[in-house]
Amino acid sequence: MSGKPKRIVTPLSREVLAELRAGDECLISGELIGARDQAHKLLYEMIQRGEELPFQISGAVIYYVGPTPARPGAVIGSAGPTTSARMDIFTPDLLERGLAATIGKGQRSEEVRQAMMRRGAVYFAAPGGLGAYLASRIVSAEVIFAAELGPEAVRKLVVDEMPVIVANDIYGSDVYSIGRERYRRPRR
Amino acid sequence: MGRDVRIEGMTLEQALAAGTRRGYGEHYLRKSVVRDPFQRENTGDNTPPYVHIRQLEGDKLRLRFMPKGSGSENMSSCVMLSPSDGAAGVRRVVAECVDAAGAKACPPITVGVGIGGSFDECPKLAKLALLRKIGSRHKDAFYDGLERQMLEDVNALGIGPLGFGGKTTALAVHIEAAPCHIASLPVAVNLQCHAARRAEVIL
C-alpha cells in the first residue's frame, strides 16, 4: 500500500481490472450503483424471476452505501461504506451477470472470492467512518429504484476521485489475510 | 433516574421516543430502523429507541445515549459458559469473537464485555461497558488486570485498523460484571466500531 494512487474510471475495462493488485490505492471516478441490504434482496429476486435489472449490470460497480439525508443544496448526505459480508450471499449471482467490482468494507466470503477470480472482478475497500469525506467525492446522486427503501434505495452515483483500496484482485490476493498474517502474534 | 423525578404528561419511554423522533426528524441523520424484522419497512424516525432504566436515590435524571451501527453489533455474541471455564474461558470467548469479526466490525474497535448476570442481563452489561470512557481503568484490580490481558489478546490477532493488518485492533476492552447463578458463567461481547458516538446529560 504505497506509491501514487492509480486513477481509474468506470466502467472498468478488463485491462484495468487486470492491472489492479491487492493493496493498490486507487482514485475511482465515474458512475457507481449505490445498493445495500434490501436492495440486494430485491435485485436477487428480480434475477430469479428473469426480469430486467434497473441498471446495466455488465461492467457495473456497486457501492454498498446507505446515505444520510442530503442537507438543502447538498448532493447527498454522509455516504460511507457498510460491511460487505451481508451482501456475500447475493454477490456471486451478480458477478456471473457481469458485475465488474464492488466497494464496501470488511472481508468477503470464500464463495465471493472464488467468483471474483472466476469472473475477473475486484473488490475495493473504502475507508469506514469517513462518510462525510466520501460524500464530498460524489458529484451527483439519483434514486433509480425502490425509493420506498429510503436509505437502502438503489442510487446512481457519479463520483470524482473517490479513494479506495484494492482488497481483492482478480488473481485471488486478499489484503485482509495478507495484513493479518503480517501482524499476528502468538497468544501469551 | 432519581426516585423523586416525575415526568409530566407521558412515560419516560414515550418522552425518549418523542425526543428521538424530533432529533432524527429535524436533523440530517440516517433513518436506520425497520418496523418488522421480516417486512423491513423503515420507521422513518429511528424509533423506538431501546431504553434501559435504573432507579436510584435523588431528584436528577441522567441520560446516557449511544447511537450504534449494526456492522459491529452483528459481530457481537453471548455465550453461556460453565463456572469451571473461569477467566481463561472468558478470555477465549472474547478473542474468538473479535477474531471472527475481523474487518467486519470496522476496527479499531472498543470491546464491551459483560460477565455474569442472566441470559438477558449479560449483553446489557456488555453494552453498558461501552459507555465507559476510553482510557479509564476498572475500579476493581482483578478486572483491571483482566481488561489489560484481553486487550493484549485482541491486539495479538493482527487485524489492525480497517482490517488491513496492524498492532491496534482494539482501543480498549471494558468489563462490567454482575452476580450470577451458581450454575452459570454468562459472557457477552458487544463490539463497537471506531465511530463510537456517545452523549450524556444530567437534568
Short mmCIF file of C-alpha atoms in Angstrom, two decimals:
data_model
loop_
_atom_site.label_atom_id
_atom_site.label_comp_id
_atom_site.label_asym_id
_atom_site.label_seq_id
_atom_site.Cartn_x
_atom_site.Cartn_y
_atom_site.Cartn_z
CA MET A 1 0.00 0.00 0.00
CA SER A 2 2.31 2.71 -1.19
CA GLY A 3 3.23 4.78 -4.18
CA LYS A 4 1.00 7.02 -6.20
CA PRO A 5 -2.70 6.15 -6.26
CA LYS A 6 -3.96 4.74 -9.55
CA ARG A 7 -6.64 6.84 -11.24
CA ILE A 8 -9.36 4.59 -12.65
CA VAL A 9 -12.63 5.39 -14.40
CA THR A 10 -15.84 3.34 -14.63
CA PRO A 11 -16.93 1.32 -16.49
CA LEU A 12 -13.78 -0.65 -15.62
CA SER A 13 -12.31 -2.45 -18.62
CA ARG A 14 -10.80 -5.94 -18.43
CA GLU A 15 -7.37 -4.37 -18.96
CA VAL A 16 -7.75 -2.02 -15.99
CA LEU A 17 -9.09 -4.82 -13.77
CA ALA A 18 -6.11 -6.99 -14.72
CA GLU A 19 -3.66 -4.26 -13.69
CA LEU A 20 -5.02 -3.87 -10.17
CA ARG A 21 -3.29 -5.65 -7.30
CA ALA A 22 -4.49 -6.18 -3.71
CA GLY A 23 -3.22 -3.26 -1.65
CA ASP A 24 -3.21 -0.74 -4.52
CA GLU A 25 -4.60 2.67 -3.64
CA CYS A 26 -6.97 3.95 -6.30
CA LEU A 27 -8.96 7.08 -7.02
CA ILE A 28 -12.13 5.96 -8.75
CA SER A 29 -14.23 8.24 -10.93
CA GLY A 30 -17.41 7.77 -12.94
CA GLU A 31 -20.72 6.04 -12.31
CA LEU A 32 -21.34 3.74 -9.36
CA ILE A 33 -24.54 1.99 -8.30
CA GLY A 34 -25.36 2.52 -4.61
CA ALA A 35 -27.14 -0.52 -3.18
CA ARG A 36 -27.12 -2.43 0.10
CA ASP A 37 -29.14 -4.94 2.10
CA GLN A 38 -32.81 -4.88 1.00
CA ALA A 39 -31.92 -3.60 -2.46
CA HIS A 40 -29.77 -6.69 -2.97
CA LYS A 41 -32.63 -8.94 -1.92
CA LEU A 42 -34.92 -7.23 -4.46
CA LEU A 43 -32.31 -7.43 -7.25
CA TYR A 44 -31.74 -11.09 -6.48
CA GLU A 45 -35.47 -11.82 -6.64
CA MET A 46 -35.72 -10.00 -9.98
CA ILE A 47 -32.92 -12.18 -11.35
CA GLN A 48 -34.74 -15.28 -10.08
CA ARG A 49 -37.90 -14.18 -11.91
CA GLY A 50 -35.93 -13.45 -15.08
CA GLU A 51 -36.72 -9.73 -15.00
CA GLU A 52 -34.52 -6.94 -16.26
CA LEU A 53 -32.49 -5.11 -13.59
CA PRO A 54 -32.95 -1.33 -13.15
CA PHE A 55 -29.37 -0.68 -14.32
CA GLN A 56 -26.84 -2.21 -16.69
CA ILE A 57 -25.18 -4.92 -14.57
CA SER A 58 -22.47 -5.81 -17.09
CA GLY A 59 -19.39 -3.76 -16.19
CA ALA A 60 -21.15 -2.07 -13.25
CA VAL A 61 -19.53 -1.14 -9.95
CA ILE A 62 -21.75 -1.46 -6.85
CA TYR A 63 -21.02 0.65 -3.77
CA TYR A 64 -22.52 -0.73 -0.54
CA VAL A 65 -23.86 2.52 0.84
CA GLY A 66 -26.97 3.84 2.59
CA PRO A 67 -26.52 7.62 2.75
CA THR A 68 -27.97 10.01 5.31
CA PRO A 69 -30.47 12.61 4.01
CA ALA A 70 -28.94 15.45 2.00
CA ARG A 71 -28.92 18.90 3.58
CA PRO A 72 -30.62 21.59 1.49
CA GLY A 73 -28.44 22.30 -1.52
CA ALA A 74 -26.20 19.26 -0.98
CA VAL A 75 -25.89 16.39 -3.48
CA ILE A 76 -26.08 13.71 -0.80
CA GLY A 77 -25.64 13.26 2.95
CA SER A 78 -22.89 11.28 4.63
CA ALA A 79 -22.13 8.28 2.38
CA GLY A 80 -19.65 5.84 3.88
CA PRO A 81 -19.36 2.12 3.11
CA THR A 82 -21.27 -0.54 5.03
CA THR A 83 -20.00 -4.02 5.94
CA SER A 84 -19.94 -6.02 2.70
CA ALA A 85 -20.30 -9.51 4.16
CA ARG A 86 -24.11 -9.29 4.33
CA MET A 87 -24.22 -8.97 0.55
CA ASP A 88 -21.97 -12.05 0.06
CA ILE A 89 -24.94 -14.35 -0.41
CA PHE A 90 -26.19 -12.28 -3.39
CA THR A 91 -22.84 -11.35 -4.93
CA PRO A 92 -21.79 -14.45 -6.93
CA ASP A 93 -25.02 -14.25 -8.99
CA LEU A 94 -24.39 -10.58 -9.78
CA LEU A 95 -20.77 -11.34 -10.69
CA GLU A 96 -21.99 -14.07 -13.05
CA ARG A 97 -24.07 -11.40 -14.79
CA GLY A 98 -21.05 -9.21 -15.37
CA LEU A 99 -20.73 -7.05 -12.24
CA ALA A 100 -17.13 -5.78 -12.50
CA ALA A 101 -16.44 -4.58 -8.96
CA THR A 102 -17.92 -3.94 -5.53
CA ILE A 103 -16.97 -1.33 -2.93
CA GLY A 104 -17.55 -1.76 0.80
CA LYS A 105 -15.72 -2.56 3.99
CA GLY A 106 -14.55 -5.81 5.59
CA GLN A 107 -13.58 -9.19 4.23
CA ARG A 108 -15.64 -11.25 1.75
CA SER A 109 -16.66 -14.91 1.87
CA GLU A 110 -14.73 -17.68 0.18
CA GLU A 111 -17.61 -18.05 -2.34
CA VAL A 112 -17.36 -14.39 -3.35
CA ARG A 113 -13.55 -14.54 -3.61
CA GLN A 114 -13.79 -17.60 -5.86
CA ALA A 115 -16.47 -15.99 -8.03
CA MET A 116 -14.35 -12.82 -8.38
CA MET A 117 -11.38 -14.86 -9.60
CA ARG A 118 -13.58 -16.82 -11.98
CA ARG A 119 -15.19 -13.70 -13.42
CA GLY A 120 -12.18 -11.35 -13.30
CA ALA A 121 -13.84 -8.95 -10.84
CA VAL A 122 -12.30 -6.97 -7.98
CA TYR A 123 -13.41 -5.79 -4.54
CA PHE A 124 -12.43 -2.37 -3.23
CA ALA A 125 -12.38 -1.33 0.41
CA ALA A 126 -13.50 2.23 1.09
CA PRO A 127 -12.41 3.77 4.39
CA GLY A 128 -15.10 3.14 7.02
CA GLY A 129 -16.06 6.06 9.21
CA LEU A 130 -15.24 8.70 6.59
CA GLY A 131 -18.79 9.11 5.29
CA ALA A 132 -18.72 12.90 5.23
CA TYR A 133 -15.45 12.98 3.28
CA LEU A 134 -16.56 10.28 0.84
CA ALA A 135 -19.78 12.22 0.25
CA SER A 136 -17.66 15.17 -0.86
CA ARG A 137 -16.36 12.98 -3.73
CA ILE A 138 -19.92 12.37 -5.01
CA VAL A 139 -20.90 14.86 -7.69
CA SER A 140 -24.41 13.59 -8.40
CA ALA A 141 -26.88 11.17 -6.86
CA GLU A 142 -30.22 9.95 -8.11
CA VAL A 143 -32.58 7.28 -6.75
CA ILE A 144 -33.27 4.92 -9.65
CA PHE A 145 -35.14 2.06 -7.96
CA ALA A 146 -37.02 1.09 -4.78
CA ALA A 147 -37.32 4.65 -3.43
CA GLU A 148 -39.56 3.29 -0.66
CA LEU A 149 -36.49 1.72 0.94
CA GLY A 150 -35.25 5.17 1.98
CA PRO A 151 -31.53 4.94 2.77
CA GLU A 152 -31.49 1.46 1.21
CA ALA A 153 -32.87 2.60 -2.16
CA VAL A 154 -30.84 1.92 -5.32
CA ARG A 155 -28.96 5.04 -6.44
CA LYS A 156 -26.96 6.09 -9.44
CA LEU A 157 -23.94 7.94 -8.08
CA VAL A 158 -21.30 9.79 -10.06
CA VAL A 159 -18.04 10.12 -8.16
CA ASP A 160 -14.90 12.12 -8.75
CA GLU A 161 -11.66 10.56 -7.46
CA MET A 162 -13.13 8.65 -4.55
CA PRO A 163 -10.31 6.95 -2.58
CA VAL A 164 -10.49 3.15 -2.36
CA ILE A 165 -8.02 0.31 -1.80
CA VAL A 166 -7.99 -2.91 -3.82
CA ALA A 167 -8.90 -5.55 -1.20
CA ASN A 168 -9.22 -8.50 -3.60
CA ASP A 169 -7.69 -8.58 -7.06
CA ILE A 170 -8.60 -10.90 -9.93
CA TYR A 171 -5.67 -13.18 -9.06
CA GLY A 172 -7.07 -14.21 -5.67
CA SER A 173 -4.90 -12.00 -3.47
CA ASP A 174 -6.66 -10.71 -0.34
CA VAL A 175 -5.44 -7.65 1.54
CA TYR A 176 -7.18 -8.69 4.76
CA SER A 177 -5.43 -12.04 5.12
CA ILE A 178 -2.08 -10.60 3.98
CA GLY A 179 -2.29 -7.79 6.56
CA ARG A 180 -3.33 -10.10 9.33
CA GLU A 181 -0.56 -12.61 8.69
CA ARG A 182 1.98 -9.83 8.84
CA TYR A 183 0.90 -8.65 12.29
CA ARG A 184 -0.49 -11.74 14.03
CA ARG A 185 1.38 -12.67 17.23
CA PRO A 186 1.02 -15.89 19.20
CA ARG A 187 -1.23 -15.55 22.23
CA ARG A 188 0.53 -15.37 25.57
CA MET B 1 -33.40 8.18 37.28
CA GLY B 2 -33.80 9.61 40.75
CA ARG B 3 -36.86 8.33 42.58
CA ASP B 4 -38.06 11.90 43.14
CA VAL B 5 -38.12 12.61 39.38
CA ARG B 6 -41.56 12.95 37.84
CA ILE B 7 -42.18 13.05 34.09
CA GLU B 8 -45.15 15.23 33.15
CA GLY B 9 -47.71 14.13 30.59
CA MET B 10 -46.11 10.90 29.39
CA THR B 11 -43.94 7.99 30.45
CA LEU B 12 -40.16 8.24 30.35
CA GLU B 13 -40.06 5.81 27.42
CA GLN B 14 -42.61 7.87 25.49
CA ALA B 15 -40.59 11.03 26.18
CA LEU B 16 -37.40 9.38 24.92
CA ALA B 17 -39.19 8.16 21.79
CA ALA B 18 -40.53 11.68 21.18
CA GLY B 19 -37.01 13.08 21.58
CA THR B 20 -35.63 10.51 19.16
CA ARG B 21 -38.34 11.35 16.61
CA ARG B 22 -37.58 15.05 16.94
CA GLY B 23 -33.81 14.64 16.84
CA TYR B 24 -33.78 12.47 13.75
CA GLY B 25 -36.61 14.39 12.09
CA GLU B 26 -35.08 17.84 12.45
CA HIS B 27 -31.52 16.87 11.66
CA TYR B 28 -29.88 15.12 8.73
CA LEU B 29 -29.14 11.79 10.37
CA ARG B 30 -29.91 8.44 8.80
CA LYS B 31 -33.13 6.60 9.44
CA SER B 32 -31.86 3.13 10.18
CA VAL B 33 -34.71 1.26 11.89
CA VAL B 34 -37.27 -1.08 10.31
CA ARG B 35 -40.65 -1.77 11.94
CA ASP B 36 -40.66 -5.53 11.47
CA PRO B 37 -37.69 -7.89 11.11
CA PHE B 38 -39.25 -9.56 8.04
CA GLN B 39 -41.35 -6.80 6.41
CA ARG B 40 -38.43 -4.36 6.86
CA GLU B 41 -40.36 -1.14 6.34
CA ASN B 42 -38.37 1.85 7.64
CA THR B 43 -39.98 3.59 10.65
CA GLY B 44 -38.69 6.85 9.18
CA ASP B 45 -37.63 8.37 12.50
CA ASN B 46 -35.38 5.79 14.18
CA THR B 47 -37.97 4.97 16.84
CA PRO B 48 -38.21 3.05 19.00
CA PRO B 49 -35.05 3.74 20.97
CA TYR B 50 -34.06 0.84 23.23
CA VAL B 51 -34.06 2.05 26.79
CA HIS B 52 -32.63 0.62 30.00
CA ILE B 53 -33.78 2.33 33.15
CA ARG B 54 -32.30 2.21 36.65
CA GLN B 55 -33.96 3.90 39.55
CA LEU B 56 -31.69 5.48 42.18
CA GLU B 57 -31.99 7.98 45.01
CA GLY B 58 -32.26 11.68 44.22
CA ASP B 59 -34.15 14.12 42.00
CA LYS B 60 -31.94 14.11 38.89
CA LEU B 61 -32.29 12.33 35.58
CA ARG B 62 -29.04 11.16 33.96
CA LEU B 63 -29.46 10.26 30.27
CA ARG B 64 -26.72 8.33 28.50
CA PHE B 65 -27.17 7.97 24.76
CA MET B 66 -25.31 5.81 22.27
CA PRO B 67 -26.29 5.57 18.57
CA LYS B 68 -24.75 2.38 17.28
CA GLY B 69 -24.00 0.92 13.88
CA SER B 70 -25.00 -2.65 13.19
CA GLY B 71 -21.88 -3.76 11.34
CA SER B 72 -20.23 -4.16 14.73
CA GLU B 73 -23.47 -5.08 16.51
CA ASN B 74 -23.88 -8.06 14.14
CA MET B 75 -20.46 -9.38 15.14
CA SER B 76 -21.31 -9.39 18.87
CA SER B 77 -22.16 -12.55 20.79
CA CYS B 78 -23.38 -14.04 24.05
CA VAL B 79 -22.16 -17.40 25.36
CA MET B 80 -23.25 -19.27 28.45
CA LEU B 81 -20.05 -20.78 29.91
CA SER B 82 -19.73 -23.12 32.86
CA PRO B 83 -18.28 -21.72 36.09
CA SER B 84 -15.31 -24.07 35.68
CA ASP B 85 -14.32 -22.28 32.43
CA GLY B 86 -13.16 -19.37 34.57
CA ALA B 87 -11.27 -16.30 33.38
CA ALA B 88 -9.38 -18.34 30.75
CA GLY B 89 -12.71 -19.34 29.18
CA VAL B 90 -13.91 -15.75 29.16
CA ARG B 91 -10.65 -14.59 27.54
CA ARG B 92 -11.08 -17.25 24.85
CA VAL B 93 -14.66 -16.15 24.08
CA VAL B 94 -13.60 -12.51 23.72
CA ALA B 95 -10.60 -13.29 21.47
CA GLU B 96 -12.66 -15.66 19.29
CA CYS B 97 -15.44 -13.11 18.87
CA VAL B 98 -13.04 -10.37 17.75
CA ASP B 99 -11.14 -12.83 15.53
CA ALA B 100 -14.33 -13.93 13.76
CA ALA B 101 -15.41 -10.31 13.28
CA GLY B 102 -12.11 -9.38 11.63
CA ALA B 103 -12.54 -6.30 9.48
CA LYS B 104 -16.34 -6.50 9.53
CA ALA B 105 -16.73 -4.67 12.85
CA CYS B 106 -14.76 -1.68 11.45
CA PRO B 107 -11.69 -1.73 13.71
CA PRO B 108 -10.09 -0.21 15.70
CA ILE B 109 -12.95 -1.28 17.94
CA THR B 110 -13.95 -0.93 21.55
CA VAL B 111 -14.89 -4.23 23.19
CA GLY B 112 -17.62 -4.25 25.83
CA VAL B 113 -17.62 -7.44 27.88
CA GLY B 114 -20.48 -8.44 30.17
CA ILE B 115 -19.64 -11.17 32.66
CA GLY B 116 -22.29 -12.70 34.89
CA GLY B 117 -25.92 -11.68 35.24
CA SER B 118 -28.50 -13.82 33.44
CA PHE B 119 -29.06 -14.63 29.75
CA ASP B 120 -30.82 -11.29 29.22
CA GLU B 121 -28.80 -9.20 31.66
CA CYS B 122 -25.35 -10.16 30.37
CA PRO B 123 -25.50 -8.41 26.92
CA LYS B 124 -26.88 -5.34 28.69
CA LEU B 125 -23.75 -5.30 30.86
CA ALA B 126 -21.61 -5.54 27.73
CA LYS B 127 -23.41 -2.55 26.20
CA LEU B 128 -23.09 -0.59 29.42
CA ALA B 129 -19.34 -1.30 29.41
CA LEU B 130 -19.09 0.53 26.05
CA LEU B 131 -20.31 3.71 27.72
CA ARG B 132 -17.21 3.90 29.90
CA LYS B 133 -14.64 6.47 28.83
CA ILE B 134 -11.76 5.03 26.80
CA GLY B 135 -8.58 5.29 28.86
CA SER B 136 -10.37 4.92 32.20
CA ARG B 137 -9.45 1.97 34.41
CA HIS B 138 -11.73 -0.56 36.03
CA LYS B 139 -12.17 0.17 39.74
CA ASP B 140 -11.53 -3.44 40.71
CA ALA B 141 -7.89 -4.54 40.43
CA PHE B 142 -8.77 -8.06 39.22
CA TYR B 143 -10.98 -6.78 36.38
CA ASP B 144 -8.47 -4.05 35.55
CA GLY B 145 -5.84 -6.78 35.03
CA LEU B 146 -8.25 -8.93 33.04
CA GLU B 147 -9.12 -6.00 30.76
CA ARG B 148 -5.43 -5.44 30.03
CA GLN B 149 -4.87 -9.11 29.33
CA MET B 150 -7.85 -9.21 26.98
CA LEU B 151 -6.65 -6.10 25.15
CA GLU B 152 -3.30 -7.88 24.62
CA ASP B 153 -5.11 -10.99 23.35
CA VAL B 154 -7.18 -8.98 20.91
CA ASN B 155 -4.31 -6.88 19.62
CA ALA B 156 -2.22 -10.01 19.07
CA LEU B 157 -4.76 -11.05 16.40
CA GLY B 158 -3.14 -8.60 13.95
CA ILE B 159 -6.42 -7.45 12.37
CA GLY B 160 -5.49 -3.76 12.64
CA PRO B 161 -7.24 -0.54 11.59
CA LEU B 162 -9.95 -1.27 8.98
CA GLY B 163 -8.70 -4.87 8.97
CA PHE B 164 -5.67 -4.18 6.77
CA GLY B 165 -3.30 -5.64 9.38
CA GLY B 166 -1.77 -3.82 12.34
CA LYS B 167 -0.93 -3.72 16.00
CA THR B 168 -4.11 -1.93 17.09
CA THR B 169 -7.29 -3.93 16.61
CA ALA B 170 -8.99 -2.60 19.75
CA LEU B 171 -8.53 0.66 21.61
CA ALA B 172 -9.93 -0.71 24.85
CA VAL B 173 -11.65 -3.67 26.48
CA HIS B 174 -14.16 -2.72 29.16
CA ILE B 175 -15.73 -5.20 31.55
CA GLU B 176 -18.95 -4.95 33.53
CA ALA B 177 -19.52 -7.82 35.94
CA ALA B 178 -22.61 -8.75 37.94
CA PRO B 179 -23.77 -11.53 40.29
CA CYS B 180 -24.92 -14.71 38.56
CA HIS B 181 -26.47 -18.13 39.23
CA ILE B 182 -24.37 -20.87 40.88
CA ALA B 183 -24.66 -22.95 37.67
CA SER B 184 -23.57 -20.41 35.08
CA LEU B 185 -20.91 -18.01 33.80
CA PRO B 186 -22.57 -15.88 31.12
CA VAL B 187 -20.28 -13.87 28.82
CA ALA B 188 -21.42 -11.28 26.31
CA VAL B 189 -19.17 -9.45 23.90
CA ASN B 190 -20.51 -6.24 22.36
CA LEU B 191 -18.26 -4.74 19.69
CA GLN B 192 -18.29 -1.05 18.90
CA CYS B 193 -16.78 0.31 15.70
CA HIS B 194 -14.39 3.27 15.69
CA ALA B 195 -17.26 5.68 15.06
CA ALA B 196 -18.13 5.42 18.76
CA ARG B 197 -20.54 8.27 19.46
CA ARG B 198 -21.87 8.85 22.95
CA ALA B 199 -23.53 11.67 24.83
CA GLU B 200 -24.61 12.25 28.38
CA VAL B 201 -26.76 14.87 30.07
CA ILE B 202 -27.94 15.33 33.65
CA LEU B 203 -31.31 17.03 34.05
#
